[in-house]
CSV table of C-alpha atoms in Angstrom, one decimal:
chain,number,residue,atom,x,y,z
A,1,ALA,CA,105.6,-18.0,135.6
A,2,GLN,CA,104.2,-19.5,132.4
A,3,SER,CA,104.1,-23.3,132.2
A,4,VAL,CA,103.0,-26.2,130.1
A,5,ALA,CA,101.9,-29.7,131.1
A,6,GLN,CA,102.2,-32.9,129.1
A,7,PRO,CA,99.9,-35.3,130.9
A,8,GLU,CA,101.0,-38.5,129.3
A,9,ASP,CA,104.5,-40.0,129.7
A,10,GLN,CA,104.2,-42.3,126.7
A,11,VAL,CA,102.0,-42.5,123.6
A,12,ASN,CA,101.8,-45.8,121.7
A,13,VAL,CA,100.3,-45.8,118.2
A,14,ALA,CA,100.2,-48.2,115.3
A,15,GLU,CA,102.0,-47.1,112.1
A,16,GLY,CA,99.5,-45.4,109.8
A,17,ASN,CA,97.2,-44.4,112.6
A,18,PRO,CA,96.6,-40.8,113.7
A,19,LEU,CA,99.1,-39.5,116.3
A,20,THR,CA,98.1,-37.0,119.0
A,21,VAL,CA,100.5,-35.6,121.7
A,22,LYS,CA,98.8,-33.5,124.3
A,23,CYS,CA,99.8,-30.2,125.8
A,24,THR,CA,98.0,-27.8,128.0
A,25,TYR,CA,99.3,-24.4,129.0
A,26,SER,CA,99.0,-21.9,131.8
A,27,VAL,CA,99.9,-18.3,131.0
A,28,SER,CA,99.0,-14.7,131.8
A,29,GLY,CA,98.5,-12.9,128.6
A,30,ASN,CA,98.8,-14.2,125.0
A,31,PRO,CA,100.6,-17.6,124.8
A,32,TYR,CA,103.5,-18.2,122.5
A,33,LEU,CA,103.7,-22.0,122.1
A,34,PHE,CA,106.2,-24.4,120.6
A,35,TRP,CA,106.7,-28.0,119.8
A,36,TYR,CA,110.1,-29.7,119.6
A,37,VAL,CA,111.2,-33.3,118.8
A,38,GLN,CA,114.2,-35.1,120.2
A,39,TYR,CA,115.8,-38.3,118.8
A,40,PRO,CA,118.0,-40.4,121.1
A,41,ASN,CA,121.2,-38.6,122.2
A,42,ARG,CA,120.5,-35.6,120.0
A,43,GLY,CA,119.5,-32.0,120.4
A,44,LEU,CA,115.9,-30.7,120.1
A,45,GLN,CA,114.5,-29.9,116.7
A,46,PHE,CA,112.0,-27.2,116.2
A,47,LEU,CA,108.7,-28.5,114.7
A,48,LEU,CA,106.2,-25.6,114.8
A,49,LYS,CA,105.0,-22.6,116.8
A,50,TYR,CA,101.9,-20.6,117.5
A,51,ILE,CA,102.3,-16.9,118.0
A,52,THR,CA,99.0,-15.5,116.6
A,53,GLY,CA,96.6,-16.1,113.7
A,54,ASP,CA,95.1,-19.3,112.6
A,55,ASN,CA,94.4,-21.9,115.3
A,56,LEU,CA,95.7,-24.7,113.1
A,57,VAL,CA,99.5,-24.4,112.7
A,58,LYS,CA,101.4,-26.6,110.2
A,59,GLY,CA,105.0,-27.5,110.8
A,60,SER,CA,107.8,-29.8,109.7
A,61,TYR,CA,107.5,-33.6,108.8
A,62,GLY,CA,103.7,-33.5,108.3
A,63,PHE,CA,103.0,-32.4,111.9
A,64,GLU,CA,100.4,-29.8,112.8
A,65,ALA,CA,99.1,-28.4,116.1
A,66,GLU,CA,95.7,-27.0,117.1
A,67,PHE,CA,95.6,-24.0,119.4
A,68,ASN,CA,92.4,-24.1,121.6
A,69,LYS,CA,92.1,-21.0,123.8
A,70,SER,CA,89.0,-22.2,125.7
A,71,GLN,CA,90.6,-25.5,126.6
A,72,THR,CA,94.1,-23.9,127.0
A,73,SER,CA,95.5,-26.7,124.9
A,74,PHE,CA,98.0,-27.0,122.1
A,75,HIS,CA,97.9,-30.6,121.0
A,76,LEU,CA,100.4,-31.9,118.3
A,77,LYS,CA,98.9,-34.1,115.6
A,78,LYS,CA,99.9,-36.1,112.6
A,79,PRO,CA,97.3,-37.8,110.4
A,80,SER,CA,99.4,-41.0,109.7
A,81,ALA,CA,102.2,-41.9,112.0
A,82,LEU,CA,105.5,-43.4,110.7
A,83,VAL,CA,107.9,-45.6,112.6
A,84,SER,CA,110.5,-42.9,112.2
A,85,ASP,CA,108.2,-40.6,114.3
A,86,SER,CA,109.2,-42.5,117.4
A,87,ALA,CA,110.9,-39.9,119.5
A,88,LEU,CA,110.6,-37.6,122.6
A,89,TYR,CA,108.3,-34.7,122.0
A,90,PHE,CA,108.4,-31.5,124.0
A,91,CYS,CA,105.9,-28.7,124.3
A,92,ALA,CA,107.1,-25.3,125.4
A,93,VAL,CA,105.8,-21.8,126.1
A,94,ARG,CA,107.5,-18.4,126.1
A,95,ASP,CA,108.2,-17.5,129.7
A,96,GLY,CA,107.9,-13.8,130.5
A,97,GLY,CA,109.1,-10.7,128.7
A,98,ASN,CA,112.3,-12.2,127.4
A,99,ASN,CA,113.2,-15.1,125.2
A,100,ARG,CA,113.1,-17.8,127.9
A,101,LEU,CA,111.1,-20.9,127.1
A,102,ALA,CA,109.5,-23.2,129.7
A,103,PHE,CA,109.4,-26.8,128.6
A,104,GLY,CA,107.1,-29.6,129.6
A,105,LYS,CA,108.5,-32.9,130.8
A,106,GLY,CA,108.2,-34.5,127.4
A,107,ASN,CA,106.2,-37.3,125.8
A,108,GLN,CA,107.8,-40.5,124.5
A,109,VAL,CA,106.0,-41.5,121.3
A,110,VAL,CA,106.4,-45.1,120.2
A,111,VAL,CA,105.1,-46.0,116.7
A,112,ILE,CA,104.5,-49.7,116.4
A,113,PRO,CA,105.1,-51.3,112.9
B,1,ASP,CA,121.1,-29.4,114.9
B,2,GLY,CA,121.7,-26.2,112.9
B,3,GLY,CA,124.7,-24.0,113.3
B,4,ILE,CA,125.4,-24.8,116.9
B,5,THR,CA,128.2,-27.1,117.9
B,6,GLN,CA,128.8,-28.6,121.3
B,7,SER,CA,132.0,-30.4,122.3
B,8,PRO,CA,132.8,-33.0,123.3
B,9,LYS,CA,129.8,-35.3,122.8
B,10,TYR,CA,130.7,-37.4,125.8
B,11,LEU,CA,132.7,-36.3,128.8
B,12,PHE,CA,133.9,-38.2,131.8
B,13,ARG,CA,135.2,-36.6,135.0
B,14,LYS,CA,136.1,-37.6,138.5
B,15,GLU,CA,134.1,-36.1,141.3
B,16,GLY,CA,135.6,-32.9,142.7
B,17,GLN,CA,136.9,-31.7,139.3
B,18,ASN,CA,135.6,-28.7,137.5
B,19,VAL,CA,134.7,-29.3,133.8
B,20,THR,CA,133.9,-26.8,131.0
B,21,LEU,CA,131.5,-27.6,128.2
B,22,SER,CA,131.9,-25.8,124.9
B,23,CYS,CA,129.1,-24.2,122.9
B,24,GLU,CA,129.6,-22.3,119.7
B,25,GLN,CA,127.1,-20.9,117.2
B,26,ASN,CA,127.5,-19.3,113.7
B,27,LEU,CA,123.8,-18.2,113.4
B,28,ASN,CA,124.6,-14.6,114.5
B,29,HIS,CA,122.1,-15.0,117.3
B,30,ASP,CA,122.3,-12.6,120.2
B,31,ALA,CA,120.8,-14.9,122.9
B,32,MET,CA,122.3,-18.2,124.1
B,33,TYR,CA,121.1,-20.7,126.7
B,34,TRP,CA,122.2,-23.7,128.7
B,35,TYR,CA,119.8,-26.5,129.7
B,36,ARG,CA,120.2,-29.6,131.7
B,37,GLN,CA,118.1,-32.7,130.8
B,38,ASP,CA,117.4,-35.6,133.1
B,39,PRO,CA,115.1,-38.5,132.4
B,40,GLY,CA,111.5,-37.7,133.1
B,41,GLN,CA,112.2,-34.1,134.0
B,42,GLY,CA,112.3,-32.3,130.7
B,43,LEU,CA,114.7,-29.4,130.2
B,44,ARG,CA,115.7,-27.1,133.0
B,45,LEU,CA,117.3,-23.7,132.4
B,46,ILE,CA,120.7,-23.2,133.9
B,47,TYR,CA,121.9,-19.9,132.6
B,48,TYR,CA,121.1,-17.6,129.6
B,49,SER,CA,122.6,-14.6,128.0
B,50,GLN,CA,120.9,-12.1,125.7
B,51,ILE,CA,124.0,-10.0,124.9
B,52,VAL,CA,127.7,-10.2,125.1
B,53,ASN,CA,129.2,-9.7,128.6
B,54,ASP,CA,125.8,-10.2,130.3
B,55,PHE,CA,124.1,-13.3,131.5
B,56,GLN,CA,121.3,-14.3,134.0
B,57,LYS,CA,120.7,-17.2,136.2
B,58,GLY,CA,118.1,-19.7,135.2
B,59,ASP,CA,116.1,-22.0,137.4
B,60,ILE,CA,119.0,-24.3,138.5
B,61,ALA,CA,122.2,-22.1,138.4
B,62,GLU,CA,123.8,-23.4,141.6
B,63,GLY,CA,127.0,-25.2,141.0
B,64,TYR,CA,127.4,-23.8,137.5
B,65,SER,CA,129.1,-20.8,136.0
B,66,VAL,CA,129.2,-19.2,132.5
B,67,SER,CA,130.9,-16.5,130.5
B,68,ARG,CA,129.9,-14.6,127.3
B,69,GLU,CA,133.0,-12.8,126.0
B,70,LYS,CA,132.1,-13.4,122.4
B,71,LYS,CA,128.7,-13.4,120.6
B,72,GLU,CA,129.3,-16.8,119.2
B,73,SER,CA,130.5,-18.6,122.3
B,74,PHE,CA,128.8,-19.4,125.6
B,75,PRO,CA,130.9,-22.0,127.6
B,76,LEU,CA,129.4,-23.6,130.7
B,77,THR,CA,131.6,-24.7,133.7
B,78,VAL,CA,130.2,-27.4,135.9
B,79,THR,CA,132.0,-26.9,139.3
B,80,SER,CA,132.6,-29.3,142.1
B,81,ALA,CA,129.8,-27.5,144.0
B,82,GLN,CA,127.2,-29.1,141.7
B,83,LYS,CA,125.9,-32.0,143.8
B,84,ASN,CA,124.6,-34.2,141.0
B,85,PRO,CA,126.4,-33.2,137.7
B,86,THR,CA,125.8,-36.3,135.7
B,87,ALA,CA,123.3,-35.3,133.0
B,88,PHE,CA,122.8,-34.4,129.3
B,89,TYR,CA,123.6,-30.7,128.7
B,90,LEU,CA,122.0,-28.8,125.8
B,91,CYS,CA,123.0,-25.4,124.5
B,92,ALA,CA,120.6,-23.3,122.4
B,93,SER,CA,120.5,-19.9,120.7
B,94,SER,CA,117.8,-17.5,119.5
B,95,ILE,CA,117.2,-14.2,117.8
B,96,VAL,CA,116.4,-11.3,120.0
B,97,GLY,CA,114.2,-8.4,119.0
B,98,ASP,CA,111.7,-10.0,116.6
B,99,ARG,CA,108.8,-12.3,117.3
B,100,SER,CA,110.4,-15.6,116.3
B,101,TYR,CA,111.2,-16.7,119.9
B,102,GLU,CA,112.1,-20.2,118.9
B,103,GLN,CA,115.4,-21.6,120.1
B,104,TYR,CA,117.8,-23.7,118.0
B,105,PHE,CA,119.6,-26.5,119.8
B,106,GLY,CA,123.1,-28.0,119.6
B,107,PRO,CA,123.6,-31.8,119.7
B,108,GLY,CA,124.3,-31.9,123.4
B,109,THR,CA,127.1,-33.1,125.7
B,110,ARG,CA,126.6,-36.1,128.0
B,111,LEU,CA,128.6,-35.6,131.2
B,112,THR,CA,129.3,-38.5,133.5
B,113,VAL,CA,130.9,-37.8,136.8
B,114,THR,CA,132.1,-40.7,139.0
Protein backbone atom coordinates (compact mmCIF):
# COMPACT_ATOMS: atom_id res chain seq x y z
CA ALA A 1 0.00 0.00 0.00
CA GLN A 2 1.06 3.55 -0.63
CA SER A 3 1.78 5.74 2.37
CA VAL A 4 2.98 9.16 3.45
CA ALA A 5 4.78 10.23 6.59
CA GLN A 6 4.70 13.60 8.30
CA PRO A 7 7.64 13.45 10.69
CA GLU A 8 6.80 16.48 12.83
CA ASP A 9 3.75 16.74 15.08
CA GLN A 10 3.88 20.52 15.35
CA VAL A 11 5.62 23.33 13.54
CA ASN A 12 5.98 26.71 15.19
CA VAL A 13 6.90 29.72 13.07
CA ALA A 14 6.91 33.47 13.59
CA GLU A 15 4.54 35.52 11.49
CA GLY A 16 6.29 36.71 8.34
CA ASN A 17 8.84 33.92 8.37
CA PRO A 18 8.94 31.09 5.81
CA LEU A 19 6.80 28.07 6.62
CA THR A 20 7.71 24.50 5.68
CA VAL A 21 5.65 21.41 6.46
CA LYS A 22 7.39 18.15 5.65
CA CYS A 23 6.03 15.06 3.94
CA THR A 24 7.76 11.96 2.61
CA TYR A 25 6.09 9.26 0.57
CA SER A 26 6.40 5.56 -0.15
CA VAL A 27 4.79 4.34 -3.37
CA SER A 28 5.21 1.82 -6.10
CA GLY A 29 4.96 3.58 -9.43
CA ASN A 30 4.28 7.26 -10.00
CA PRO A 31 3.05 9.15 -6.95
CA TYR A 32 -0.05 11.32 -6.95
CA LEU A 33 0.36 13.62 -3.95
CA PHE A 34 -1.92 16.10 -2.21
CA TRP A 35 -1.95 18.67 0.57
CA TYR A 36 -5.02 19.59 2.60
CA VAL A 37 -5.61 22.04 5.44
CA GLN A 38 -8.09 21.70 8.30
CA TYR A 39 -9.28 24.46 10.61
CA PRO A 40 -10.74 23.51 14.02
CA ASN A 41 -13.97 21.52 13.83
CA ARG A 42 -14.11 21.86 10.05
CA GLY A 43 -13.66 19.59 7.07
CA LEU A 44 -10.47 19.39 5.03
CA GLN A 45 -9.79 21.94 2.32
CA PHE A 46 -7.78 21.01 -0.76
CA LEU A 47 -4.61 23.11 -1.20
CA LEU A 48 -2.71 21.57 -4.11
CA LYS A 49 -1.68 18.38 -5.85
CA TYR A 50 1.17 16.85 -7.83
CA ILE A 51 0.21 14.48 -10.63
CA THR A 52 2.95 15.05 -13.20
CA GLY A 53 4.91 17.91 -14.72
CA ASP A 54 6.75 20.68 -12.91
CA ASN A 55 8.25 19.75 -9.57
CA LEU A 56 7.09 23.04 -8.04
CA VAL A 57 3.33 23.08 -7.63
CA LYS A 58 1.44 26.25 -6.74
CA GLY A 59 -1.81 26.10 -4.81
CA SER A 60 -4.33 28.10 -2.82
CA TYR A 61 -3.64 30.86 -0.26
CA GLY A 62 -0.03 31.38 -1.40
CA PHE A 63 1.08 27.82 -0.67
CA GLU A 64 3.34 25.79 -2.90
CA ALA A 65 4.93 22.36 -2.70
CA GLU A 66 8.10 20.91 -4.10
CA PHE A 67 8.13 17.37 -5.42
CA ASN A 68 11.55 15.72 -5.02
CA LYS A 69 11.75 12.24 -6.49
CA SER A 70 15.25 11.43 -5.27
CA GLN A 71 14.33 12.28 -1.68
CA THR A 72 10.75 10.94 -2.00
CA SER A 73 9.49 14.16 -0.49
CA PHE A 74 6.66 16.59 -1.11
CA HIS A 75 7.16 19.46 1.34
CA LEU A 76 4.60 22.25 1.63
CA LYS A 77 5.95 25.80 1.72
CA LYS A 78 4.83 29.37 2.11
CA PRO A 79 7.27 32.26 1.82
CA SER A 80 5.68 34.40 4.55
CA ALA A 81 3.42 32.84 7.17
CA LEU A 82 0.26 34.52 8.47
CA VAL A 83 -1.40 34.00 11.84
CA SER A 84 -4.43 32.77 9.90
CA ASP A 85 -2.30 29.89 8.52
CA SER A 86 -2.42 28.28 11.95
CA ALA A 87 -4.19 24.98 11.28
CA LEU A 88 -3.72 21.23 10.83
CA TYR A 89 -2.08 20.22 7.55
CA PHE A 90 -2.39 16.79 5.96
CA CYS A 91 -0.32 15.21 3.23
CA ALA A 92 -1.97 12.43 1.20
CA VAL A 93 -1.13 10.00 -1.61
CA ARG A 94 -3.34 8.16 -4.05
CA ASP A 95 -3.56 4.59 -2.79
CA GLY A 96 -3.81 1.99 -5.51
CA GLY A 97 -5.72 1.86 -8.78
CA ASN A 98 -8.84 3.54 -7.49
CA ASN A 99 -9.60 6.92 -5.98
CA ARG A 100 -8.58 6.06 -2.43
CA LEU A 101 -6.25 8.45 -0.64
CA ALA A 102 -3.92 7.52 2.20
CA PHE A 103 -3.39 10.38 4.65
CA GLY A 104 -0.54 11.22 6.94
CA LYS A 105 -1.14 11.88 10.64
CA GLY A 106 -1.17 15.62 10.16
CA ASN A 107 1.01 18.53 11.22
CA GLN A 108 -0.22 21.23 13.57
CA VAL A 109 1.13 24.59 12.41
CA VAL A 110 1.23 27.44 14.91
CA VAL A 111 2.07 30.88 13.57
CA ILE A 112 3.17 33.18 16.37
CA PRO A 113 2.30 36.87 16.05
CA ASP B 1 -16.57 22.83 2.39
CA GLY B 2 -17.93 22.78 -1.15
CA GLY B 3 -21.21 21.13 -2.08
CA ILE B 4 -21.13 18.45 0.59
CA THR B 5 -23.37 18.66 3.62
CA GLN B 6 -23.20 16.57 6.75
CA SER B 7 -25.77 16.58 9.45
CA PRO B 8 -25.95 17.01 12.31
CA LYS B 9 -22.77 18.87 13.28
CA TYR B 10 -22.84 17.41 16.79
CA LEU B 11 -24.48 14.14 17.79
CA PHE B 12 -24.83 12.57 21.20
CA ARG B 13 -25.89 8.97 21.79
CA LYS B 14 -26.03 6.47 24.58
CA GLU B 15 -23.88 3.38 24.38
CA GLY B 16 -25.66 0.47 22.69
CA GLN B 17 -27.66 2.62 20.28
CA ASN B 18 -27.16 2.65 16.54
CA VAL B 19 -26.81 6.09 14.97
CA THR B 20 -26.88 7.22 11.34
CA LEU B 21 -24.80 10.12 10.02
CA SER B 22 -26.01 11.90 6.92
CA CYS B 23 -23.87 12.91 3.93
CA GLU B 24 -25.27 14.59 0.82
CA GLN B 25 -23.41 16.06 -2.16
CA ASN B 26 -24.58 18.16 -5.10
CA LEU B 27 -21.29 18.00 -7.02
CA ASN B 28 -22.45 15.14 -9.26
CA HIS B 29 -19.48 13.09 -8.07
CA ASP B 30 -19.57 9.34 -8.54
CA ALA B 31 -17.35 8.42 -5.61
CA MET B 32 -18.04 9.03 -1.93
CA TYR B 33 -16.05 8.22 1.19
CA TRP B 34 -16.35 8.08 4.96
CA TYR B 35 -13.39 8.78 7.24
CA ARG B 36 -12.91 8.74 10.96
CA GLN B 37 -10.58 11.29 12.56
CA ASP B 38 -9.06 10.83 16.02
CA PRO B 39 -6.47 13.17 17.55
CA GLY B 40 -2.96 12.31 16.40
CA GLN B 41 -4.11 9.53 14.06
CA GLY B 42 -4.95 11.38 10.90
CA LEU B 43 -7.84 10.18 8.77
CA ARG B 44 -8.76 6.52 8.50
CA LEU B 45 -11.00 5.23 5.75
CA ILE B 46 -14.17 3.44 6.88
CA TYR B 47 -16.07 2.78 3.65
CA TYR B 48 -16.10 4.08 0.11
CA SER B 49 -18.35 3.85 -2.90
CA GLN B 50 -17.47 4.48 -6.52
CA ILE B 51 -20.92 3.90 -7.96
CA VAL B 52 -24.53 3.68 -6.85
CA ASN B 53 -25.50 0.37 -5.18
CA ASP B 54 -21.86 -0.61 -4.68
CA PHE B 55 -19.42 0.07 -1.84
CA GLN B 56 -16.21 -1.35 -0.40
CA LYS B 57 -14.77 -1.66 3.08
CA GLY B 58 -11.94 0.62 3.99
CA ASP B 59 -9.34 0.07 6.68
CA ILE B 60 -11.61 0.22 9.73
CA ALA B 61 -15.05 -0.98 8.59
CA GLU B 62 -15.87 -3.14 11.62
CA GLY B 63 -18.87 -1.82 13.51
CA TYR B 64 -20.01 0.43 10.65
CA SER B 65 -22.42 0.03 7.74
CA VAL B 66 -23.30 2.15 4.70
CA SER B 67 -25.71 2.30 1.80
CA ARG B 68 -25.55 4.00 -1.58
CA GLU B 69 -29.06 4.03 -3.02
CA LYS B 70 -28.68 7.44 -4.63
CA LYS B 71 -25.68 9.11 -6.27
CA GLU B 72 -25.91 12.15 -4.01
CA SER B 73 -26.31 10.34 -0.68
CA PHE B 74 -24.00 8.07 1.33
CA PRO B 75 -25.26 7.62 4.93
CA LEU B 76 -23.08 5.95 7.56
CA THR B 77 -24.52 3.91 10.42
CA VAL B 78 -22.43 3.51 13.53
CA THR B 79 -23.65 0.32 15.15
CA SER B 80 -23.47 -0.82 18.74
CA ALA B 81 -20.72 -3.23 17.65
CA GLN B 82 -18.29 -0.34 17.17
CA LYS B 83 -16.22 -0.46 20.35
CA ASN B 84 -15.05 3.13 20.44
CA PRO B 85 -17.42 5.24 18.34
CA THR B 86 -16.67 8.69 19.78
CA ALA B 87 -14.82 10.56 17.01
CA PHE B 88 -15.05 13.19 14.30
CA TYR B 89 -16.54 11.73 11.11
CA LEU B 90 -15.81 13.21 7.70
CA CYS B 91 -17.55 12.51 4.41
CA ALA B 92 -15.89 13.24 1.06
CA SER B 93 -16.57 12.87 -2.64
CA SER B 94 -14.57 12.83 -5.85
CA ILE B 95 -14.82 12.50 -9.60
CA VAL B 96 -14.16 9.06 -11.08
CA GLY B 97 -12.59 8.55 -14.48
CA ASP B 98 -10.32 11.54 -14.95
CA ARG B 99 -6.99 12.34 -13.36
CA SER B 100 -8.20 14.78 -10.74
CA TYR B 101 -8.24 12.31 -7.81
CA GLU B 102 -8.62 15.02 -5.17
CA GLN B 103 -11.44 14.57 -2.71
CA TYR B 104 -13.77 17.28 -1.47
CA PHE B 105 -14.82 17.16 2.15
CA GLY B 106 -17.92 18.02 4.12
CA PRO B 107 -17.81 19.94 7.42
CA GLY B 108 -17.89 16.81 9.56
CA THR B 109 -20.04 15.36 12.35
CA ARG B 110 -18.70 15.07 15.87
CA LEU B 111 -20.20 11.99 17.51
CA THR B 112 -20.05 11.51 21.26
CA VAL B 113 -21.22 8.23 22.76
CA THR B 114 -21.56 7.93 26.54
